mmCIF file with all atom_site columns, C-alpha atoms and ligand atoms in Angstrom:
data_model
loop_
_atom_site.group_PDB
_atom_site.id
_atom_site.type_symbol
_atom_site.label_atom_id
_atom_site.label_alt_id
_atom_site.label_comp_id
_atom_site.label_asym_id
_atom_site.label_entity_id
_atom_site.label_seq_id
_atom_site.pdbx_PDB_ins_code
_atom_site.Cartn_x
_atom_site.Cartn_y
_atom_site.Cartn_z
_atom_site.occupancy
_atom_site.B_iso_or_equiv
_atom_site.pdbx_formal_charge
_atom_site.auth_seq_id
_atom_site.auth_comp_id
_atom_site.auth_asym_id
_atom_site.auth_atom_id
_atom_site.pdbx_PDB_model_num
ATOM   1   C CA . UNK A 1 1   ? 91.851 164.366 129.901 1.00 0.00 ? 1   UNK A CA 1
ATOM   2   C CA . UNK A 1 2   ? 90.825 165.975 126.382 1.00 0.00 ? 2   UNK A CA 1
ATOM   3   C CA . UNK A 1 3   ? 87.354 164.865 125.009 1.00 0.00 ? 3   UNK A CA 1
ATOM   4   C CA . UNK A 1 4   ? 86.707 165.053 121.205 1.00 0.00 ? 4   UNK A CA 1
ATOM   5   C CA . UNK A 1 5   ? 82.498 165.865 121.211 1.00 0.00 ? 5   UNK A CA 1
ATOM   6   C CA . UNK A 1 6   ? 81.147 165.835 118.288 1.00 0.00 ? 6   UNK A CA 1
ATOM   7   C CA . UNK A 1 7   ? 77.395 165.010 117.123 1.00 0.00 ? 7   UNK A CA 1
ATOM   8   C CA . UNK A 1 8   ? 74.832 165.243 113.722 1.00 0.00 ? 8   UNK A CA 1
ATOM   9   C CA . UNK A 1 9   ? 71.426 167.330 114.164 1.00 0.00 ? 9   UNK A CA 1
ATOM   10  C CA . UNK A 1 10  ? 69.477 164.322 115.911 1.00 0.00 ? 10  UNK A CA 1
ATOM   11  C CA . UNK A 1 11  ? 72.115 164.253 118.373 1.00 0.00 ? 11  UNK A CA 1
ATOM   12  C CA . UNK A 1 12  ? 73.104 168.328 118.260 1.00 0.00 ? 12  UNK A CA 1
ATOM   13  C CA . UNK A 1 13  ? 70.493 169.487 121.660 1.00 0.00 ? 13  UNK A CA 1
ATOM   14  C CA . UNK A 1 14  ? 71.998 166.256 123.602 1.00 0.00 ? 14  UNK A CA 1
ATOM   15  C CA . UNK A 1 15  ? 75.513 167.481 122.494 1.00 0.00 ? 15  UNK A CA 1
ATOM   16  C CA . UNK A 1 16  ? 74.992 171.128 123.910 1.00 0.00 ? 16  UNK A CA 1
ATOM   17  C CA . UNK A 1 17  ? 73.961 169.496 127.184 1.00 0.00 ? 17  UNK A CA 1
ATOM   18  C CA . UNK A 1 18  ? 76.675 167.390 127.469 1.00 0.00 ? 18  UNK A CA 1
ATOM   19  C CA . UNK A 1 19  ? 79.267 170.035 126.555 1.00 0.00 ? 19  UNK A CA 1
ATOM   20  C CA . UNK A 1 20  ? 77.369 172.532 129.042 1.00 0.00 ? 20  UNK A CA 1
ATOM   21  C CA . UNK A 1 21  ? 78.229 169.525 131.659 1.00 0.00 ? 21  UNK A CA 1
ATOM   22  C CA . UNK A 1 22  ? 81.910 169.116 130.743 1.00 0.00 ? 22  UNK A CA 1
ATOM   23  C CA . UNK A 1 23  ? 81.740 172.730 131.284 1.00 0.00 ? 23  UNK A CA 1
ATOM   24  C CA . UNK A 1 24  ? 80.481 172.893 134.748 1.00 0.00 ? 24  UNK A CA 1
ATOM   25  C CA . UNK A 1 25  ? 82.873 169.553 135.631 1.00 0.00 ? 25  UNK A CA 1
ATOM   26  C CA . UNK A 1 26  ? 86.015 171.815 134.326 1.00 0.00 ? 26  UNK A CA 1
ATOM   27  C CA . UNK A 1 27  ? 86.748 169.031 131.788 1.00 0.00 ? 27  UNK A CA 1
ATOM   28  C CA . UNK A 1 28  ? 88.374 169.841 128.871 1.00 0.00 ? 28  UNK A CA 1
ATOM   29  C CA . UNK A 1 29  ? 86.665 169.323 125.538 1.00 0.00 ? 29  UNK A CA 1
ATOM   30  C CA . UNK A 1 30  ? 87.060 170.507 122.049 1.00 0.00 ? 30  UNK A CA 1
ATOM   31  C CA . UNK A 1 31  ? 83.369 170.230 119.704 1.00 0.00 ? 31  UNK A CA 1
ATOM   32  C CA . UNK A 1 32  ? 84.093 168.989 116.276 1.00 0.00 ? 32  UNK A CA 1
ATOM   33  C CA . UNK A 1 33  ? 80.376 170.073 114.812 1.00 0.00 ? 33  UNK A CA 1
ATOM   34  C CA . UNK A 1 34  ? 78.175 170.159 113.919 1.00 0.00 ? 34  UNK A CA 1
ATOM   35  C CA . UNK A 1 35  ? 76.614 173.672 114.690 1.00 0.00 ? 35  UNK A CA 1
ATOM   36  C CA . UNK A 1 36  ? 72.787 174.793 115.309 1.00 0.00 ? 36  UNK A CA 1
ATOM   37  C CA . UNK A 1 37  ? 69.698 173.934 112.483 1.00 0.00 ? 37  UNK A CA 1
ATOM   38  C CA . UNK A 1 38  ? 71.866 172.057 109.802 1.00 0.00 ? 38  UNK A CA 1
ATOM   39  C CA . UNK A 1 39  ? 71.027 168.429 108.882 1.00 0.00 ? 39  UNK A CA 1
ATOM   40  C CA . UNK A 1 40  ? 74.239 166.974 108.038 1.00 0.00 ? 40  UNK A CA 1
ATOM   41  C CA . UNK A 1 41  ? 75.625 163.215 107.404 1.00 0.00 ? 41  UNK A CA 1
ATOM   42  C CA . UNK A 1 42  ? 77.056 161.598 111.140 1.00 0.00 ? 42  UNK A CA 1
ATOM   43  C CA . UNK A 1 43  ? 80.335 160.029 109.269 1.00 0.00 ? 43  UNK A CA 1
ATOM   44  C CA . UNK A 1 44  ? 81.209 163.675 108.422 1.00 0.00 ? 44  UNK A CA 1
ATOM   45  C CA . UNK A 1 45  ? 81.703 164.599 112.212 1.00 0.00 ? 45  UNK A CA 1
ATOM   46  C CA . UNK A 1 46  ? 82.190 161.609 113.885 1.00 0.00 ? 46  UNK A CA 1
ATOM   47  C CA . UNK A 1 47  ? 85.034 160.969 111.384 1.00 0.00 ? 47  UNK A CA 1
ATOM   48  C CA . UNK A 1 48  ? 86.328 164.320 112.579 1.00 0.00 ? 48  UNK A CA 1
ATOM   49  C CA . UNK A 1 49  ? 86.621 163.786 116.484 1.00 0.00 ? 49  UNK A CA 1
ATOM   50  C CA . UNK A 1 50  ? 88.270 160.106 116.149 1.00 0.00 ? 50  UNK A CA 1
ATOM   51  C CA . UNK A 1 51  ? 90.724 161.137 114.236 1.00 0.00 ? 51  UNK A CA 1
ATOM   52  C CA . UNK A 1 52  ? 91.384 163.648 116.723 1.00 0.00 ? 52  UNK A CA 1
ATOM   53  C CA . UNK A 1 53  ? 91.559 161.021 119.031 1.00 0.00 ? 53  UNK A CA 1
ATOM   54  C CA . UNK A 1 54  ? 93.544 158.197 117.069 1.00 0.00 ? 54  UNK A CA 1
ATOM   55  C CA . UNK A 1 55  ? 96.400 161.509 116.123 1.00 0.00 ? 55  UNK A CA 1
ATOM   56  C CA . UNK A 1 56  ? 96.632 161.899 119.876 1.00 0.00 ? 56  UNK A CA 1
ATOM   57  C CA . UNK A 1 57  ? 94.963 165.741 119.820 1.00 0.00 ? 57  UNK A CA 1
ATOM   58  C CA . UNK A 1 58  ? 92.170 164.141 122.642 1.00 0.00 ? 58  UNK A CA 1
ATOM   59  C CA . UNK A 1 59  ? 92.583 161.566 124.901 1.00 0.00 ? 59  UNK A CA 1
ATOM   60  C CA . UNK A 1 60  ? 88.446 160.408 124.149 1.00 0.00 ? 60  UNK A CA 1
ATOM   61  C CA . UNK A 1 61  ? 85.592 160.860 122.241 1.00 0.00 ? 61  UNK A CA 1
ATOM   62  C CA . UNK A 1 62  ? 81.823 161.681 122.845 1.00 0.00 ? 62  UNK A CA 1
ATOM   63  C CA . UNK A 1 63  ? 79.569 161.198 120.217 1.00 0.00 ? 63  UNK A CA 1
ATOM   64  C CA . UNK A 1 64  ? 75.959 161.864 119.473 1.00 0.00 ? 64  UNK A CA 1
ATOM   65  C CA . UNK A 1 65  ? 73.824 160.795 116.559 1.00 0.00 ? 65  UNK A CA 1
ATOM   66  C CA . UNK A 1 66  ? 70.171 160.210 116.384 1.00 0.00 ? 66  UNK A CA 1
ATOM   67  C CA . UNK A 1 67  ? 70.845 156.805 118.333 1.00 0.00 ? 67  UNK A CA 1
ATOM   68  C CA . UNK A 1 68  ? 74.187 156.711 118.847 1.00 0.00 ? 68  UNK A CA 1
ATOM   69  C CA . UNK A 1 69  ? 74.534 153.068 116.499 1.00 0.00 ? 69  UNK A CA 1
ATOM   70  C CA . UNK A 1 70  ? 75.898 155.522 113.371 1.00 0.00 ? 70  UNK A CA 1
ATOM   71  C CA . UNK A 1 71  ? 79.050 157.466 115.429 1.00 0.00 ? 71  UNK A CA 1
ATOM   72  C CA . UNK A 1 72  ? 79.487 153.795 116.865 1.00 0.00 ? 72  UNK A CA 1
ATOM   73  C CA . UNK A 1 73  ? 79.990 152.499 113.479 1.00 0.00 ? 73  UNK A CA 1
ATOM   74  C CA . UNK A 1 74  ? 82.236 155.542 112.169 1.00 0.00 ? 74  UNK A CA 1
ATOM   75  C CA . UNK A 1 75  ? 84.368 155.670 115.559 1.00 0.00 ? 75  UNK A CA 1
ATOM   76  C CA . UNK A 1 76  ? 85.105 151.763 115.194 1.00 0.00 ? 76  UNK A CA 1
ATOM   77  C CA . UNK A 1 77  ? 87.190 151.954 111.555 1.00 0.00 ? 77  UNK A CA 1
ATOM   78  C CA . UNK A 1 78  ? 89.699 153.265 113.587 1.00 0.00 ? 78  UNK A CA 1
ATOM   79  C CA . UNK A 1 79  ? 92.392 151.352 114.522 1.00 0.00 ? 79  UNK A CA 1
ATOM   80  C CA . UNK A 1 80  ? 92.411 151.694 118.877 1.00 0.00 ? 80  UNK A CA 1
ATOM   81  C CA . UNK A 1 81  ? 89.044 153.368 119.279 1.00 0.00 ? 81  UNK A CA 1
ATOM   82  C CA . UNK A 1 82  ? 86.489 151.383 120.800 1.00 0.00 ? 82  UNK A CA 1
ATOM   83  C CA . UNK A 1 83  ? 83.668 152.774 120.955 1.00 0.00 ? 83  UNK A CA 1
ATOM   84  C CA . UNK A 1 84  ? 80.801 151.543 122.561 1.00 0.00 ? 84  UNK A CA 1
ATOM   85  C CA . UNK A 1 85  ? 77.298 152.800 122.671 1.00 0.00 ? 85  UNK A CA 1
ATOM   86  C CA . UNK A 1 86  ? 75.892 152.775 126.190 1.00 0.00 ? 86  UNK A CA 1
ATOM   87  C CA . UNK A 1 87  ? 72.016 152.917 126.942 1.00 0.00 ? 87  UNK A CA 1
ATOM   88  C CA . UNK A 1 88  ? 72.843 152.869 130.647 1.00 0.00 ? 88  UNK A CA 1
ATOM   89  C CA . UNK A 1 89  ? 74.271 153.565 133.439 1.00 0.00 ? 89  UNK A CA 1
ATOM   90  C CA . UNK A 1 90  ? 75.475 149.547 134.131 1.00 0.00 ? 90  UNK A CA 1
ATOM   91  C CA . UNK A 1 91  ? 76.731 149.688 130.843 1.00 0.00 ? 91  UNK A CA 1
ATOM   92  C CA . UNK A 1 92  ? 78.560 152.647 130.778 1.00 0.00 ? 92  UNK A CA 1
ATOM   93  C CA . UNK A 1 93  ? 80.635 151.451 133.456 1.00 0.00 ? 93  UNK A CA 1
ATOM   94  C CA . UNK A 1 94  ? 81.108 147.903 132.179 1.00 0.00 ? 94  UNK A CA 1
ATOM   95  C CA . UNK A 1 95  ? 82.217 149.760 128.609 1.00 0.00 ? 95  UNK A CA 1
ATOM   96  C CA . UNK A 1 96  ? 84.828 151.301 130.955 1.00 0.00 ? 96  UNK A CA 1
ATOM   97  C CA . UNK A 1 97  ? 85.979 148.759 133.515 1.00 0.00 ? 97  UNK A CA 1
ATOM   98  C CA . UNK A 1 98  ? 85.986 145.585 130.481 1.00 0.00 ? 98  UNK A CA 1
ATOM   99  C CA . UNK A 1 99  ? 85.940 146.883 127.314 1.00 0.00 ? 99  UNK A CA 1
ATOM   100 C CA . UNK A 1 100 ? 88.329 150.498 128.207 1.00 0.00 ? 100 UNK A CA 1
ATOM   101 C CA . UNK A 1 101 ? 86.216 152.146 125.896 1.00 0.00 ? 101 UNK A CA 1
ATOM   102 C CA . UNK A 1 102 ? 87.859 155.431 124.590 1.00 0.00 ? 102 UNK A CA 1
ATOM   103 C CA . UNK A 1 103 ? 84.692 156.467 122.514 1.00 0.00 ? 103 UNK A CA 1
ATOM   104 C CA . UNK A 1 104 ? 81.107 156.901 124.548 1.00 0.00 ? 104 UNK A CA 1
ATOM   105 C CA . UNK A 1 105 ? 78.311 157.345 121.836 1.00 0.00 ? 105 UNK A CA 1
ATOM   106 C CA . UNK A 1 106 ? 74.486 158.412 122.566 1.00 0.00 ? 106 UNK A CA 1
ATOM   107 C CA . UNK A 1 107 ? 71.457 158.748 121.126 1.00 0.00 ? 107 UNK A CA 1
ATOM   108 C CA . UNK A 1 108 ? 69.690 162.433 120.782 1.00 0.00 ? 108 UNK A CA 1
ATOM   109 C CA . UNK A 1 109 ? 66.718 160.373 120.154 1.00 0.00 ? 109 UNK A CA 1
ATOM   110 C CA . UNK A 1 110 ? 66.971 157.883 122.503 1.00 0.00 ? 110 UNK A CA 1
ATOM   111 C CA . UNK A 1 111 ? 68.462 159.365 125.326 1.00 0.00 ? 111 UNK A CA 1
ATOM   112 C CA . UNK A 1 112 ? 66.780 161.862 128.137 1.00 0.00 ? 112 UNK A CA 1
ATOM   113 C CA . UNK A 1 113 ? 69.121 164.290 129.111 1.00 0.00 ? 113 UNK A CA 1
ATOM   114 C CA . UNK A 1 114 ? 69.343 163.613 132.300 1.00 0.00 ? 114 UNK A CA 1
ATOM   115 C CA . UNK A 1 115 ? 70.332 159.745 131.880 1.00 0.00 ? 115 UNK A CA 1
ATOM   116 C CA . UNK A 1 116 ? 72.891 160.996 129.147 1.00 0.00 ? 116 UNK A CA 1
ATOM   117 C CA . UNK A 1 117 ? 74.716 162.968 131.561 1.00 0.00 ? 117 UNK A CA 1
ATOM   118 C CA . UNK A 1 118 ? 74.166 160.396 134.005 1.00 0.00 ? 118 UNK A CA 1
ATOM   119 C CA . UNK A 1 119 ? 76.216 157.840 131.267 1.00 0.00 ? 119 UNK A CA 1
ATOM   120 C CA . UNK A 1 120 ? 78.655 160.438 130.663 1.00 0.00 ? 120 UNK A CA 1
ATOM   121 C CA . UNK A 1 121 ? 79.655 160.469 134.183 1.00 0.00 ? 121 UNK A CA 1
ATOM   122 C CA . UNK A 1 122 ? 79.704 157.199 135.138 1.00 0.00 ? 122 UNK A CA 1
ATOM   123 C CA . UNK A 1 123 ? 81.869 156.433 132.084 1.00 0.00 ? 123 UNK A CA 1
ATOM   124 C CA . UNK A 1 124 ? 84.029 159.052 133.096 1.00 0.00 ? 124 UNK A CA 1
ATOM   125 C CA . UNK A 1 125 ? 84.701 158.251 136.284 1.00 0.00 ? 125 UNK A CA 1
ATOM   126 C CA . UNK A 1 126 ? 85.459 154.360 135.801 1.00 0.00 ? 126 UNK A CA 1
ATOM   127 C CA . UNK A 1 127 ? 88.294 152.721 135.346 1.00 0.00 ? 127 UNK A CA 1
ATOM   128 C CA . UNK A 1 128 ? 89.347 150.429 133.375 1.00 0.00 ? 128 UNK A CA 1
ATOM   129 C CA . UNK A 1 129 ? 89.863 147.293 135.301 1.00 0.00 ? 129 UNK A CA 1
ATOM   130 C CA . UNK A 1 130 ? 93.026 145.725 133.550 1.00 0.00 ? 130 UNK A CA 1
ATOM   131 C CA . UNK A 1 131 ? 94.061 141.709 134.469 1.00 0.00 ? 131 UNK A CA 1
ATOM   132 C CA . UNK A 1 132 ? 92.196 139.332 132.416 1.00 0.00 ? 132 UNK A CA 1
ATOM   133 C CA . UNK A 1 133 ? 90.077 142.324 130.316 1.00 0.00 ? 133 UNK A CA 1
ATOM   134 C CA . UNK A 1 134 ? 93.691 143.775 129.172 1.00 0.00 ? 134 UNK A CA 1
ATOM   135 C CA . UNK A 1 135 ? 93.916 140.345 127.213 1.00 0.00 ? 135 UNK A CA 1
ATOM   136 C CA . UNK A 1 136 ? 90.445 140.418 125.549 1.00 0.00 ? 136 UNK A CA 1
ATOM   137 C CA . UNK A 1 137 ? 91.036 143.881 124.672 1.00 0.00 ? 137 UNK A CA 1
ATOM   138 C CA . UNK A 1 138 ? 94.665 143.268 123.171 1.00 0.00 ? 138 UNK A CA 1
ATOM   139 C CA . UNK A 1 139 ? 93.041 140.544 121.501 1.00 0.00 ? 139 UNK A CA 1
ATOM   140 C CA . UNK A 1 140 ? 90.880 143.260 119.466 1.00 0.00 ? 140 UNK A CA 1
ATOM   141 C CA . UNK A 1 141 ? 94.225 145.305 119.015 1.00 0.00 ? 141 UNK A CA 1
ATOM   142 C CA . UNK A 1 142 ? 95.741 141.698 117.226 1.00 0.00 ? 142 UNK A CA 1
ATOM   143 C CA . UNK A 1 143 ? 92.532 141.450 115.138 1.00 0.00 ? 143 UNK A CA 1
ATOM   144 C CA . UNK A 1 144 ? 92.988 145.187 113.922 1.00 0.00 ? 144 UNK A CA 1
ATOM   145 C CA . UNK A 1 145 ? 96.252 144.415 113.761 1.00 0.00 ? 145 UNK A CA 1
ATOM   146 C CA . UNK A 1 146 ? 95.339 141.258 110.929 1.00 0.00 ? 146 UNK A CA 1
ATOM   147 C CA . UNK A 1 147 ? 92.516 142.796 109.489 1.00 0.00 ? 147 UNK A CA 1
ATOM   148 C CA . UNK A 1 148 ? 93.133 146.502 108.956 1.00 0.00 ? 148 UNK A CA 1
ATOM   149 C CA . UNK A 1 149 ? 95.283 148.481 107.206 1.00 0.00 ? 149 UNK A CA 1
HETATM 150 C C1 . RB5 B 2 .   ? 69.774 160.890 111.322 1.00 0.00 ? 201 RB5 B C1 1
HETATM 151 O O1 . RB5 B 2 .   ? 68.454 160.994 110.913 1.00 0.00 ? 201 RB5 B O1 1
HETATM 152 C C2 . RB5 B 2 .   ? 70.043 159.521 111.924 1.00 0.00 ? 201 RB5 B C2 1
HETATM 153 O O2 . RB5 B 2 .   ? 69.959 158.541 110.945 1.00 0.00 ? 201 RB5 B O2 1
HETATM 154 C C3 . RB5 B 2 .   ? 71.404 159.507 112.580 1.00 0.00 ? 201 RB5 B C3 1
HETATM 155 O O3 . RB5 B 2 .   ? 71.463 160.499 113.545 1.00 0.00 ? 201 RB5 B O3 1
HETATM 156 C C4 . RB5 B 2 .   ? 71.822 158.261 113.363 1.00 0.00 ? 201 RB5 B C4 1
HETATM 157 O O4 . RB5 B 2 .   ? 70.827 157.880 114.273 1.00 0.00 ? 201 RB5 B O4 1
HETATM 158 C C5 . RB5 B 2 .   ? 72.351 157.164 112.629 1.00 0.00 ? 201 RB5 B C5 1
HETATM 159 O O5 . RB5 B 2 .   ? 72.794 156.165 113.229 1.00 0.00 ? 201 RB5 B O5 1
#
C-alpha cells in the first residue's frame, strides 16, 4: 500500500512524526508538502495528495491540518475519497471497518503525537468490513455519481 501524506504548517510537526512512523513500519509513502517554517493554504496540499490518490499514484491518503476538518473538506470533492477525520482510536477503526475510508485526516493542533500514531495504526490495520456497509458506501458512490461532475 502507497500513502499520499501531505499536511499545512499547523499540521507540518504531526506530519514528520507520522512519516518517521511509516518509516519505521516499512510502509511506503510519498509527502506532498508542505516543507519546514512556511505558512501555506491546506487546499493547496491536500488537493495535491488526493489527486494522487483518485489518479491511482497511492492507494491512501494521510492528511494533517491544524484540526484535520480543512484536508477533510478538500479530500471529500473528490469523487471515491472518503475521508474521514478521526479523533480516536474507536473511530479510526469504525472509519475503516464501515465507512472504508481511503483518506485519514488529523489535527496538528488537536492531536498528541502519540494518539495520532496510535489512529494511524489502527486505521491501518482494519479492514473494511464489506456486507451491508458495501451498500451504504455504494450508496455515496450513486450520490457522487448524481451530484458531481
Ligand atoms: C491554519 O491556521 C488552520 O486554519 C488549518 O490548519 C486547518 O485547521 C483548517 O481546517
Amino acid at each position: 500500500m502507497r500513502i499520499a501524506l501531505a499536511s499545512d504548517h499547523a499540521g507540518y510537526d504531526l506530519k514528520v512524526c507520522v512519516a518517521d512512523y511509516l518509516r519505521a513500519r516499512g510502509a511506503e509513502f510519498e509527502d506532498f508538502g508542505c516543507g519546514p517554517g512556511e505558512s501555506v493554504d491546506y487546499p493547496d496540499y491536500g488537493v495535491r495528495a488526493a489527486r494522487a490518490v483518485v489518479e491511482g499514484a497511492c492507494d491512501r491518503a494521510i492528511l494533517v491540518c491544524g484540526t484535520g476538518i480543512g484536508m477533510a473538506l478538500v479530500a471529500n470533492k473528490f469523487k471515491g475519497l472518503r475521508a474521514t477525520p478521526c479523533p480516536t482510536e474507536y473511530a479510526a477503526e469504525m472509519a475503516r471497518k464501515h465507512n472504508d475510508s481511503n483518506c485519514l485526516t488529523l489535527g496538528g493542533r488537536t492531536h498528541a503525537s502519540d494518539l495520532a500514531l496510535a489512529i494511524v495504526r489502527v486505521w491501518l490495520d482494519t479492514e473494511f468490513e464489506g456486507g451491508r456497509h458495501a451498500r451504504r458506501v455504494q450508496k455515496i458512490r450513486d450520490i457522487e455519481d448524481a451530484n458531481c461532475k
